[in-house]
Coordinates of C-alpha atoms and ligand atoms in Angstrom, one line a residue:
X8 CA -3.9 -29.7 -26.7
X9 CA -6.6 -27.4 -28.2
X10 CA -5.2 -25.1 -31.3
X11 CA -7.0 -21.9 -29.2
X12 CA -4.3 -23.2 -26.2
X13 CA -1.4 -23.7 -28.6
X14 CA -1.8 -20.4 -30.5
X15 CA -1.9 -18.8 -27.0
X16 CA 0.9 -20.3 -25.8
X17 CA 3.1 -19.9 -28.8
X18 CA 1.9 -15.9 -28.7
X19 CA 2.6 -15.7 -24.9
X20 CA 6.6 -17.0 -25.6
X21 CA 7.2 -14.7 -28.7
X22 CA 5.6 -11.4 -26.6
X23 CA 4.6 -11.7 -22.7
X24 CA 7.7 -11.1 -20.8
X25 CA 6.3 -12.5 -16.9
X26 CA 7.6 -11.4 -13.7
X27 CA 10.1 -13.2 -11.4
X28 CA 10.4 -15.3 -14.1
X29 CA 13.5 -17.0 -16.1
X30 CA 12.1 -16.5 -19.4
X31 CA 14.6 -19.2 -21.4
X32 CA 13.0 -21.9 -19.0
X33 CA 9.3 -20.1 -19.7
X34 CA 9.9 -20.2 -23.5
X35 CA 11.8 -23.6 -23.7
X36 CA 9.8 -25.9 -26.0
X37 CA 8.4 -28.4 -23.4
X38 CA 7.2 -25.9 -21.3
X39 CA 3.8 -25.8 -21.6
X40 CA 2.3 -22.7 -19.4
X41 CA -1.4 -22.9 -17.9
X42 CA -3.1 -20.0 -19.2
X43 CA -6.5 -19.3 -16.7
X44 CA -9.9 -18.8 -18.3
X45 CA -12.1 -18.7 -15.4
X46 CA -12.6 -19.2 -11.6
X47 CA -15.5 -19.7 -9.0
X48 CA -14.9 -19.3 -5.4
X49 CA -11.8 -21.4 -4.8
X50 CA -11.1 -23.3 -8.3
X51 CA -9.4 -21.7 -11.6
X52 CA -9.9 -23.0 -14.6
X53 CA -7.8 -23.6 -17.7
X54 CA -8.3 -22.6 -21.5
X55 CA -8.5 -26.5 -21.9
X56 CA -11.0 -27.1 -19.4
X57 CA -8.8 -28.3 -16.2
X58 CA -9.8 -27.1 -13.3
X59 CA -7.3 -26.2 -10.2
X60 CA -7.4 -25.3 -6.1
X61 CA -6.0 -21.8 -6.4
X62 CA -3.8 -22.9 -3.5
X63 CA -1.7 -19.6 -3.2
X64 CA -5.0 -17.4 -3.5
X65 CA -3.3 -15.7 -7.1
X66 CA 0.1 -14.7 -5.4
X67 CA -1.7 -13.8 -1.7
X68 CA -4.2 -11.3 -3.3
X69 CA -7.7 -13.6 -3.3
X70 CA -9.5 -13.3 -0.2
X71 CA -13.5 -14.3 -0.8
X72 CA -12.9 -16.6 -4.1
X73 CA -12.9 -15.7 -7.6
X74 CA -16.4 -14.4 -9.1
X75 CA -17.7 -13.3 -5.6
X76 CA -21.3 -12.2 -6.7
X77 CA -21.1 -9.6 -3.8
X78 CA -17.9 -8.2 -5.5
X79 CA -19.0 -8.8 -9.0
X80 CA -22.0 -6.8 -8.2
X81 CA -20.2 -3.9 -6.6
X82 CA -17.5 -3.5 -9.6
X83 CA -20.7 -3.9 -12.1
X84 CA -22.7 -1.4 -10.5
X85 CA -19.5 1.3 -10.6
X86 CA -18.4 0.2 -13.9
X87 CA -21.9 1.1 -15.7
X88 CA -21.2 4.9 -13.9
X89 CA -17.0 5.6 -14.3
X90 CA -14.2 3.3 -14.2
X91 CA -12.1 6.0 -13.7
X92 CA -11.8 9.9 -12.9
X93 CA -8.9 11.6 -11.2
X94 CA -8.1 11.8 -7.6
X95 CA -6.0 15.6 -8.5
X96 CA -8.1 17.6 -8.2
X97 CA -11.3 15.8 -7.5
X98 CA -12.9 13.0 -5.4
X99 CA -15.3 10.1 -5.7
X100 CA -18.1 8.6 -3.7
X101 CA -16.6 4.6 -3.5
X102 CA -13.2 6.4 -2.6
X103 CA -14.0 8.5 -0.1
X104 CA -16.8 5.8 1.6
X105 CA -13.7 3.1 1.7
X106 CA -11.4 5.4 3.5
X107 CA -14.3 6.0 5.8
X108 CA -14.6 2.2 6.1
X109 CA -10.7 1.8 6.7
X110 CA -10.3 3.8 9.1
X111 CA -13.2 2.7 10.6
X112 CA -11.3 -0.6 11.2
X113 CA -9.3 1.1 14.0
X114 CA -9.7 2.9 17.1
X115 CA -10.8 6.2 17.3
X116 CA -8.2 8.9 16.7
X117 CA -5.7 6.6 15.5
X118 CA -5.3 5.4 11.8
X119 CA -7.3 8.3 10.4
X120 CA -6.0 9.3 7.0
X121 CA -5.9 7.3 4.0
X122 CA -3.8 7.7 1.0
X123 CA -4.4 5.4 -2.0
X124 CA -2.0 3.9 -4.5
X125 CA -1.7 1.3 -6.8
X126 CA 0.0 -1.6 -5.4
X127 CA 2.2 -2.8 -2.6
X128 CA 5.2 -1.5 -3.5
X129 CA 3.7 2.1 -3.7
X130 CA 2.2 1.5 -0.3
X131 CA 5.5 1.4 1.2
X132 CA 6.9 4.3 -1.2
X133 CA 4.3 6.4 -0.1
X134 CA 5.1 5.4 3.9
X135 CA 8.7 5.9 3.4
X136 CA 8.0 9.2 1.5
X137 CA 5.7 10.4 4.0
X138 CA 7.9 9.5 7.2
X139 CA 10.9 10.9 5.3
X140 CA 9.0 14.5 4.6
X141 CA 7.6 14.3 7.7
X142 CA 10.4 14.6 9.7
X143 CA 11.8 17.3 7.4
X144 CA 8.6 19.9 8.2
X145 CA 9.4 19.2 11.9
X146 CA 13.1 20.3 11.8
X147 CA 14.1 16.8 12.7
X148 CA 16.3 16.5 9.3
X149 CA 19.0 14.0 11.8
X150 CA 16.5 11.4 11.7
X151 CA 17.0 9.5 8.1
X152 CA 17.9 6.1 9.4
X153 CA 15.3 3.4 7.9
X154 CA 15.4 -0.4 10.1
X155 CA 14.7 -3.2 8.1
X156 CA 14.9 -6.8 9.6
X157 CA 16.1 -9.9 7.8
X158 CA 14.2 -11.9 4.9
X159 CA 12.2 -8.8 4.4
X160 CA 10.2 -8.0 1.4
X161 CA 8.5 -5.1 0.6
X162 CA 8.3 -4.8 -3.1
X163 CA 9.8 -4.2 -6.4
X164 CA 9.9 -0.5 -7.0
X165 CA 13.5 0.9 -5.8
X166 CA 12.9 2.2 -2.4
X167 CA 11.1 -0.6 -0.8
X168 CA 13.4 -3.0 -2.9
X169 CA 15.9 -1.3 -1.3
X170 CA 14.3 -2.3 2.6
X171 CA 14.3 -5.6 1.2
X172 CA 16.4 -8.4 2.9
X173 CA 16.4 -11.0 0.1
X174 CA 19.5 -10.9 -1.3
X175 CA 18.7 -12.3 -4.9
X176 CA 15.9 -9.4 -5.3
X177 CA 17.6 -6.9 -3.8
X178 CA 21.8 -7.1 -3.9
X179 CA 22.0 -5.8 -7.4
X180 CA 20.0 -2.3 -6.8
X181 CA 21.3 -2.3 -2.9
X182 CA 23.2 1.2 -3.4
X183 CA 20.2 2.9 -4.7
X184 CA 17.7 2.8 -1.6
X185 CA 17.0 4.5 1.6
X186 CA 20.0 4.8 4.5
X187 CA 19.5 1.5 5.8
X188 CA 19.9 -0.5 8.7
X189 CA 19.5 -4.1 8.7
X190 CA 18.6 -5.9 11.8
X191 CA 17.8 -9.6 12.1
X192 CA 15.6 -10.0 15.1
X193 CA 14.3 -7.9 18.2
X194 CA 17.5 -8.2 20.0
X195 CA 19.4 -6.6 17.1
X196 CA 17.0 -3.8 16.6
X197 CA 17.0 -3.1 20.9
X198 CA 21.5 -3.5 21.1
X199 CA 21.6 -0.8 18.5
X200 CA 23.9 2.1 19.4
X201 CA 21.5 5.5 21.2
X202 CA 23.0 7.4 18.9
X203 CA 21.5 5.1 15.8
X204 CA 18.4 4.7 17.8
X205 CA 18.1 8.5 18.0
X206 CA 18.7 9.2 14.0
X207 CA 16.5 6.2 13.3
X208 CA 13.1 7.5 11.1
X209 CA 11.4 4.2 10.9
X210 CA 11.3 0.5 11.7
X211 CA 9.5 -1.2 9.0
X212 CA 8.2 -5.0 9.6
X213 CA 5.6 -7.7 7.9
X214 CA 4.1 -8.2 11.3
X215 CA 3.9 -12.2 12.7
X216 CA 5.0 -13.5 9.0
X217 CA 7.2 -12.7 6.3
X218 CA 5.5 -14.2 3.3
X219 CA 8.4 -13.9 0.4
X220 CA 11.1 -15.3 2.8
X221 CA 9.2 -18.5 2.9
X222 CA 6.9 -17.9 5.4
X223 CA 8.7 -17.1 8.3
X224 CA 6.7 -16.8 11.3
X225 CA 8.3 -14.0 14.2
X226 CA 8.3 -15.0 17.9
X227 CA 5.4 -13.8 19.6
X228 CA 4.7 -10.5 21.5
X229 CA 8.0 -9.3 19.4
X230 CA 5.7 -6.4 17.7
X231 CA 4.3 -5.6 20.9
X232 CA 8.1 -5.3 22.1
X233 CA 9.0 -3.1 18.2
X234 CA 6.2 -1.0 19.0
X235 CA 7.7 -0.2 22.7
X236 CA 11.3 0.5 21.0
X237 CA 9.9 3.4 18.6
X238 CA 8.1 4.8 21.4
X239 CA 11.2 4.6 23.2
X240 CA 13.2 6.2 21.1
X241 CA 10.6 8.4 19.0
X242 CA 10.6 6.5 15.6
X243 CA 8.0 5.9 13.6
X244 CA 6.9 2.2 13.2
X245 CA 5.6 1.4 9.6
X246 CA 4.0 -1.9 9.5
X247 CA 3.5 -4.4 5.9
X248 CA 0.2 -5.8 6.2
X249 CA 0.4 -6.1 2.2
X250 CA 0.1 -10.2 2.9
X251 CA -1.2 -10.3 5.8
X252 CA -4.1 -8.2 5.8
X253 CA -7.4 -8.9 5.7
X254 CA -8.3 -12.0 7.5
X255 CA -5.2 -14.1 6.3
X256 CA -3.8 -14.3 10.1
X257 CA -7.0 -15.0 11.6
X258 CA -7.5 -11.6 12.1
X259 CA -8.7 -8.3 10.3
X260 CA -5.2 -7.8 10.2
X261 CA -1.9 -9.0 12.1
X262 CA -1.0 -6.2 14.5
X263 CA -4.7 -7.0 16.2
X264 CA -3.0 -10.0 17.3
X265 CA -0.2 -8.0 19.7
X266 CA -2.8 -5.0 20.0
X267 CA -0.1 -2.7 17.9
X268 CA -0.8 0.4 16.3
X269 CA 1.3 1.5 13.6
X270 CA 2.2 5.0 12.5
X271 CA 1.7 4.0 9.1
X272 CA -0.1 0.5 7.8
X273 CA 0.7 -0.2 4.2
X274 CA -2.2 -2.6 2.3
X275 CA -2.8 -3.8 -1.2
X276 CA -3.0 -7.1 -2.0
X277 CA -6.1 -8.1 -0.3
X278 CA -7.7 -4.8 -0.1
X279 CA -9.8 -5.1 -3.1
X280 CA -10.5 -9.1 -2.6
X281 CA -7.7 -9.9 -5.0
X282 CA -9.9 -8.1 -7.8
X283 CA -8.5 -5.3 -9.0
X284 CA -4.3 -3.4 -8.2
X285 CA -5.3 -0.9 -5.4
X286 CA -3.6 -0.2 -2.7
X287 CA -4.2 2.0 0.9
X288 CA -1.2 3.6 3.4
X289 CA -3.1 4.6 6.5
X290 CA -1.6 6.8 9.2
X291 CA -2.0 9.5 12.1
X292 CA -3.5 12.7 12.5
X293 CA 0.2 13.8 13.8
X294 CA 1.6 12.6 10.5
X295 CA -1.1 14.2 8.6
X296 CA -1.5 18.0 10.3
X297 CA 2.7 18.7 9.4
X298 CA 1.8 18.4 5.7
X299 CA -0.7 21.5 6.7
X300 CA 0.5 25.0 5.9
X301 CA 0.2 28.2 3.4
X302 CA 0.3 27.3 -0.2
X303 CA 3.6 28.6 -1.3
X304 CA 5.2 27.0 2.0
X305 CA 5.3 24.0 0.1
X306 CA 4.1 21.2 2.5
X307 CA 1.8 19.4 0.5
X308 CA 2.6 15.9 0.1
X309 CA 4.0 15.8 -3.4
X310 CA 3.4 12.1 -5.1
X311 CA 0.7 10.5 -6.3
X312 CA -0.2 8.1 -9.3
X313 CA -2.6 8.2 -12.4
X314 CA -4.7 5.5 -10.8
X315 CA -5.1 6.7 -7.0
X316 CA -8.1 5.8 -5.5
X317 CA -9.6 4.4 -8.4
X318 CA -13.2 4.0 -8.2
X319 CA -13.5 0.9 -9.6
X320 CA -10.8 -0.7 -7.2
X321 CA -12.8 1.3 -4.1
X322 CA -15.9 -0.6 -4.9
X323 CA -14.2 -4.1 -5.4
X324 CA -12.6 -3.4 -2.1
X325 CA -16.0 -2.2 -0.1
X326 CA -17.6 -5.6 -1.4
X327 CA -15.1 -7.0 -0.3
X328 CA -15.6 -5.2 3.3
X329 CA -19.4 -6.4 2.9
X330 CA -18.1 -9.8 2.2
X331 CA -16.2 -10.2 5.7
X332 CA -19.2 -8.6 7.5
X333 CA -22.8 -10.3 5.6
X334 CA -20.7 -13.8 5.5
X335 CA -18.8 -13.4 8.9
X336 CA -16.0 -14.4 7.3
X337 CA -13.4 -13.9 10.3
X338 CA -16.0 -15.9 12.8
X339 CA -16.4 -18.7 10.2
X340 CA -12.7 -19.2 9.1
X341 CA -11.3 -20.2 12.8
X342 CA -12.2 -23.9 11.9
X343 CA -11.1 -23.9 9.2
X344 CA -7.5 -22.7 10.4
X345 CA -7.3 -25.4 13.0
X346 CA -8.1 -28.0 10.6
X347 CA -5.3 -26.6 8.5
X348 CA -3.3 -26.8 11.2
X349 CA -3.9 -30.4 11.5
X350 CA -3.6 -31.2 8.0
X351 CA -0.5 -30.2 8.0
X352 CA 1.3 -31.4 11.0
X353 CA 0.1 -34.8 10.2
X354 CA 1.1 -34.4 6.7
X355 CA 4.6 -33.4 7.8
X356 CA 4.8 -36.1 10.1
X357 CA 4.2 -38.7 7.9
X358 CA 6.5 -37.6 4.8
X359 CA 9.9 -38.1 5.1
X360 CA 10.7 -35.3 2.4
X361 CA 8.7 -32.3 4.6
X362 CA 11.2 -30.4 7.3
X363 CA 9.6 -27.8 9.3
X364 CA 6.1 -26.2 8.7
X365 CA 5.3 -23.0 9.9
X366 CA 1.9 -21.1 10.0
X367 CA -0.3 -18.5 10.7
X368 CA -4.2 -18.5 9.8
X369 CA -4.4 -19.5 6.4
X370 CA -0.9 -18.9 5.3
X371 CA 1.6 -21.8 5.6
X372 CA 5.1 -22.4 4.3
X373 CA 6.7 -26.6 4.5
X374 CA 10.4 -26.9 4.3
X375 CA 10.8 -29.4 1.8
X376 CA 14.5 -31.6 2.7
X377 CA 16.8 -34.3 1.5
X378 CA 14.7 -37.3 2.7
X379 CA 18.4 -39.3 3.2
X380 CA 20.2 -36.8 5.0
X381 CA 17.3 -34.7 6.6
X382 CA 18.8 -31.7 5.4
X383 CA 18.7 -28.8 3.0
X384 CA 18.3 -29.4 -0.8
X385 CA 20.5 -27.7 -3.3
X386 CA 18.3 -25.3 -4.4
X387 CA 19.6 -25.3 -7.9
X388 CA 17.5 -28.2 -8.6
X389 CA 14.3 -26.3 -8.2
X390 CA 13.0 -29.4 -6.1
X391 CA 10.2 -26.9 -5.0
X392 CA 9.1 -25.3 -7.9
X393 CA 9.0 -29.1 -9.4
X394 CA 7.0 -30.3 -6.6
X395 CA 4.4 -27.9 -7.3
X396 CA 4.9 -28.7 -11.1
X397 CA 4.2 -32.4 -10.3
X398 CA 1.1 -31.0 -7.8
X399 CA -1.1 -29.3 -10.8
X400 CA -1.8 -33.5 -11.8
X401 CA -3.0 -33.4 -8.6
X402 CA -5.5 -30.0 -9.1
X403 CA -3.2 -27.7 -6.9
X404 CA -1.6 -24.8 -8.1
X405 CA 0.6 -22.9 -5.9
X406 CA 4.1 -21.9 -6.2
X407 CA 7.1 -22.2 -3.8
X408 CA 10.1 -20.1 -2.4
X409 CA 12.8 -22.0 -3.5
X410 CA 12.5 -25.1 -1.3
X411 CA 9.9 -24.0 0.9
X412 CA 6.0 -25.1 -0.3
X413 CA 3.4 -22.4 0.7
X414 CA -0.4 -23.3 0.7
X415 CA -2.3 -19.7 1.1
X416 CA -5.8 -20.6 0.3
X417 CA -8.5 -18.3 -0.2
X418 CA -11.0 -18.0 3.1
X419 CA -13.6 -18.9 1.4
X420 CA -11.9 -22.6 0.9
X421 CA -13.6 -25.6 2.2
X422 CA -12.2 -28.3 4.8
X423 CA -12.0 -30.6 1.7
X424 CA -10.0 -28.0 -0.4
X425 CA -7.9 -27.4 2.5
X426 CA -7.2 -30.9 3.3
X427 CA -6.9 -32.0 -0.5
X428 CA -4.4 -29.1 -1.2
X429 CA -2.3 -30.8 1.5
X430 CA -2.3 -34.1 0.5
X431 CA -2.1 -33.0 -3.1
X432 CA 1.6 -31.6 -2.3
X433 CA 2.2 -34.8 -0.4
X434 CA 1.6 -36.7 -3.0
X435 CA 3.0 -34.4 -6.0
X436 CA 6.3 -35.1 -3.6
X437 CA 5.6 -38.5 -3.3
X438 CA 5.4 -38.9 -6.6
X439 CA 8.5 -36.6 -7.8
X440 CA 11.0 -38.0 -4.9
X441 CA 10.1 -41.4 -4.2
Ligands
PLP524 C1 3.5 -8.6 -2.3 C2 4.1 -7.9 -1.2 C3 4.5 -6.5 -1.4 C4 4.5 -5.9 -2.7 O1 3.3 -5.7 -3.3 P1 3.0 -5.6 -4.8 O2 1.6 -5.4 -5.0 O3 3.5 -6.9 -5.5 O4 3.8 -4.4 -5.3 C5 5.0 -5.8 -0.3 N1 5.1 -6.4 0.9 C6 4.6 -7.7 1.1 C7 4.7 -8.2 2.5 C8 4.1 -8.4 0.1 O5 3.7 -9.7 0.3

């Protein structure tokens, strides 16, 4: 090991506290973290020169690849004018041309208004504060319920912890949330009672795939059948394209897929290419025209962060829009998801320690199981977060839940990263498991 890596190291343990993270294991004296240097396109590169398929995309954020000169350009070009100048108050020109853009994405007269934020988690706070206002200024204070389904994960920040279905995130702070009703699948959400249909003020989903319970793909035309229910019964649908927007399903974004509209459409990770922490909650005109009134009637949408709309994270995320459209990203990926596809039902097939493999575009989670039993591994061995351990030997870095392997490359990934991502975790088991 180079002294630069071993100073770094030694300085991250005494000082970086990292999230999701158990920080005696982190700071144990045989662990020895990767700290990233660089990346081009697909690959990251170490402080000691390794070089790694980013095989989760940097947590689900990377869209075009690291270094894009398209993005590079754009962030350059708005760097050498302001990095940053308040939304309060005043506006900027990358700010306002991206919610033009975003909206653009969408029918006419549907997803018109944009409000920026920082992150994911302030997407959905800013949905959930919006709907829960909203229905406030139109004297329909009976409607509070929030609908959350199973496995869900919204983010970190209280509220849309609180949505959040994954017990080990979410149990401790589960008092402090939204009113919340927790279905598990369509069926639950279309048996509840009329009366908890009529007080209900939003149904919030990750449309087709819920990323942080391990990739969990929903049974088709069952957004189609959500969106029917809060027409039905006049609640507002808020849908988590945080993972799975731009271009990760295949599509621009998931609810293309069903041809859904949602009230509100909360996106961050990909927004700005996986550049920069920005973060977009789209909705209606009807949403937007009962925050209208007189001053001192108090309407105005009250919330906001330092950082909104950031013009530095606008332009990342119009060269990112550039991107999809000179590079014709979303024609030009479908190969690639078919091969993907392939890769890994044959790899599955031919590995006694991979269960079942879901996927959607190029997002994919593999059930790793007990190769002698065929069943569940105690998770308390960390099986999966060793397999991807033993996978970084074989120039993959990508990180499981719990037992369940997820590849998410970026789209800009070739056949042969694809394919050698997964065989890499084939082998990294191979290797670890006999
Ligand atoms: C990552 C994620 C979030 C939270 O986004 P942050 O940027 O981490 O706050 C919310 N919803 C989904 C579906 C996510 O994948």
């Amino acid at each position: 090991m180079d002294e630069r890596t071993e100073q770094l190291r030694h300085l991250d343990k005494a000082h970086f506290w990292h999230p999701f993270t158990q920080m005696r294991d982190w700071g144990a004296s045989d662990s020895d973290p990767l700290i990233i240097e660089s990346g081009r396109g697909a690959i990251l590169t170490d402080t000691e020169g390794n070089e790694y398929f980013d095989g989760n995309s940097s947590i689900w954020t990377n869209v075009h690849g690291h270094c894009h000169p398209t993005i590079n350009a754009a962030i350059r070009n708005q760097l050498e004018k302001v990095a940053h100048c308040s939304a309060l108050g005043f506006s900027n020109e990358p700010a306002i041309l991206l919610a033009e853009k975003l909206s653009g994405l969408f029918p006419d007269d549907t997803l018109e208004h944009v409000f920026f934020s920082d992150d994911g988690s302030t997407a959905i706070e800013c949905a959930c504060k919006m709907a829960v206002q909203y229905r406030q200024l139109t004297g329909e204070e009976s409607r509070t319920g929030f609908v959350a389904f199973g496995g869900a994960y919204h983010g970190d920040t209280m509220g849309a912890a609180s949505l959040g279905g994954i017990g080990v995130f979410t149990d401790r702070f589960a008092s402090k949330g939204y009113p919340l009703q927790r279905v598990e699948d369509l069926e639950a959400l279309e048996a509840l009672s009329e009366e908890a249909a009529r007080s209900t003020n939003v149904v919030i989903i990750e449309p087709l795939i819920q990323g942080a319970a391990g990739m969990q793909t929903w049974p088709e035309g069952m957004l189609r059948a959500i969106r029917d229910w809060c027409d039905e019964n006049g609640a507002f649908l808020i849908l988590d394209e945080v993972m799975t927007g731009f271009g990760r399903t295949g599509k621009m974004f998931a609810c293309e897929h069903e041809g859904v509209i949602p009230d509100f459409l909360c996106l961050a990770k990909g927004l700005t290419g996986g550049y920069l922490p920005l973060a977009a909650t789209l909705t209606t005109r009807q949403v937007f025209d009962a925050f209208l009134g007189k001053y001192d009637e108090l309407k105005a949408f009250f919330y906001g962060h330092s950082y909104c709309a950031n013009p530095l994270g606008c332009a990342a995320a119009l060269g990112s829009l550039q991107v999809f459209e000179e590079e014709s990203v979303l024609d030009s990926i479908q190969p690639r998801i078919r091969y993907f596809r392939e890769a890994l039902n044959a790899v599955v097939e031919s590995s006694p320690h991979f269960g079942r493999v879901r996927q959607v575009g190029l997002a994919a989670g593999i059930d790793l199981i007990d190769a002698a039993t065929g069943g569940e591994l105690d998770w308390r061995k960390e099986t999966g977060a060793r397999v991807c351990r033993e996978a970084r030997k074989h120039g993959l870095l990508t990180r499981p839940v719990r037992d369940t392997l997820t590849l998410m490359p970026p789209l800009c990934s070739t056949e042969d990263q694809i394919g050698g991502a997964v065989s890499g975790l084939k082998q990294a088991a191979e290797d670890l498991l006999g």
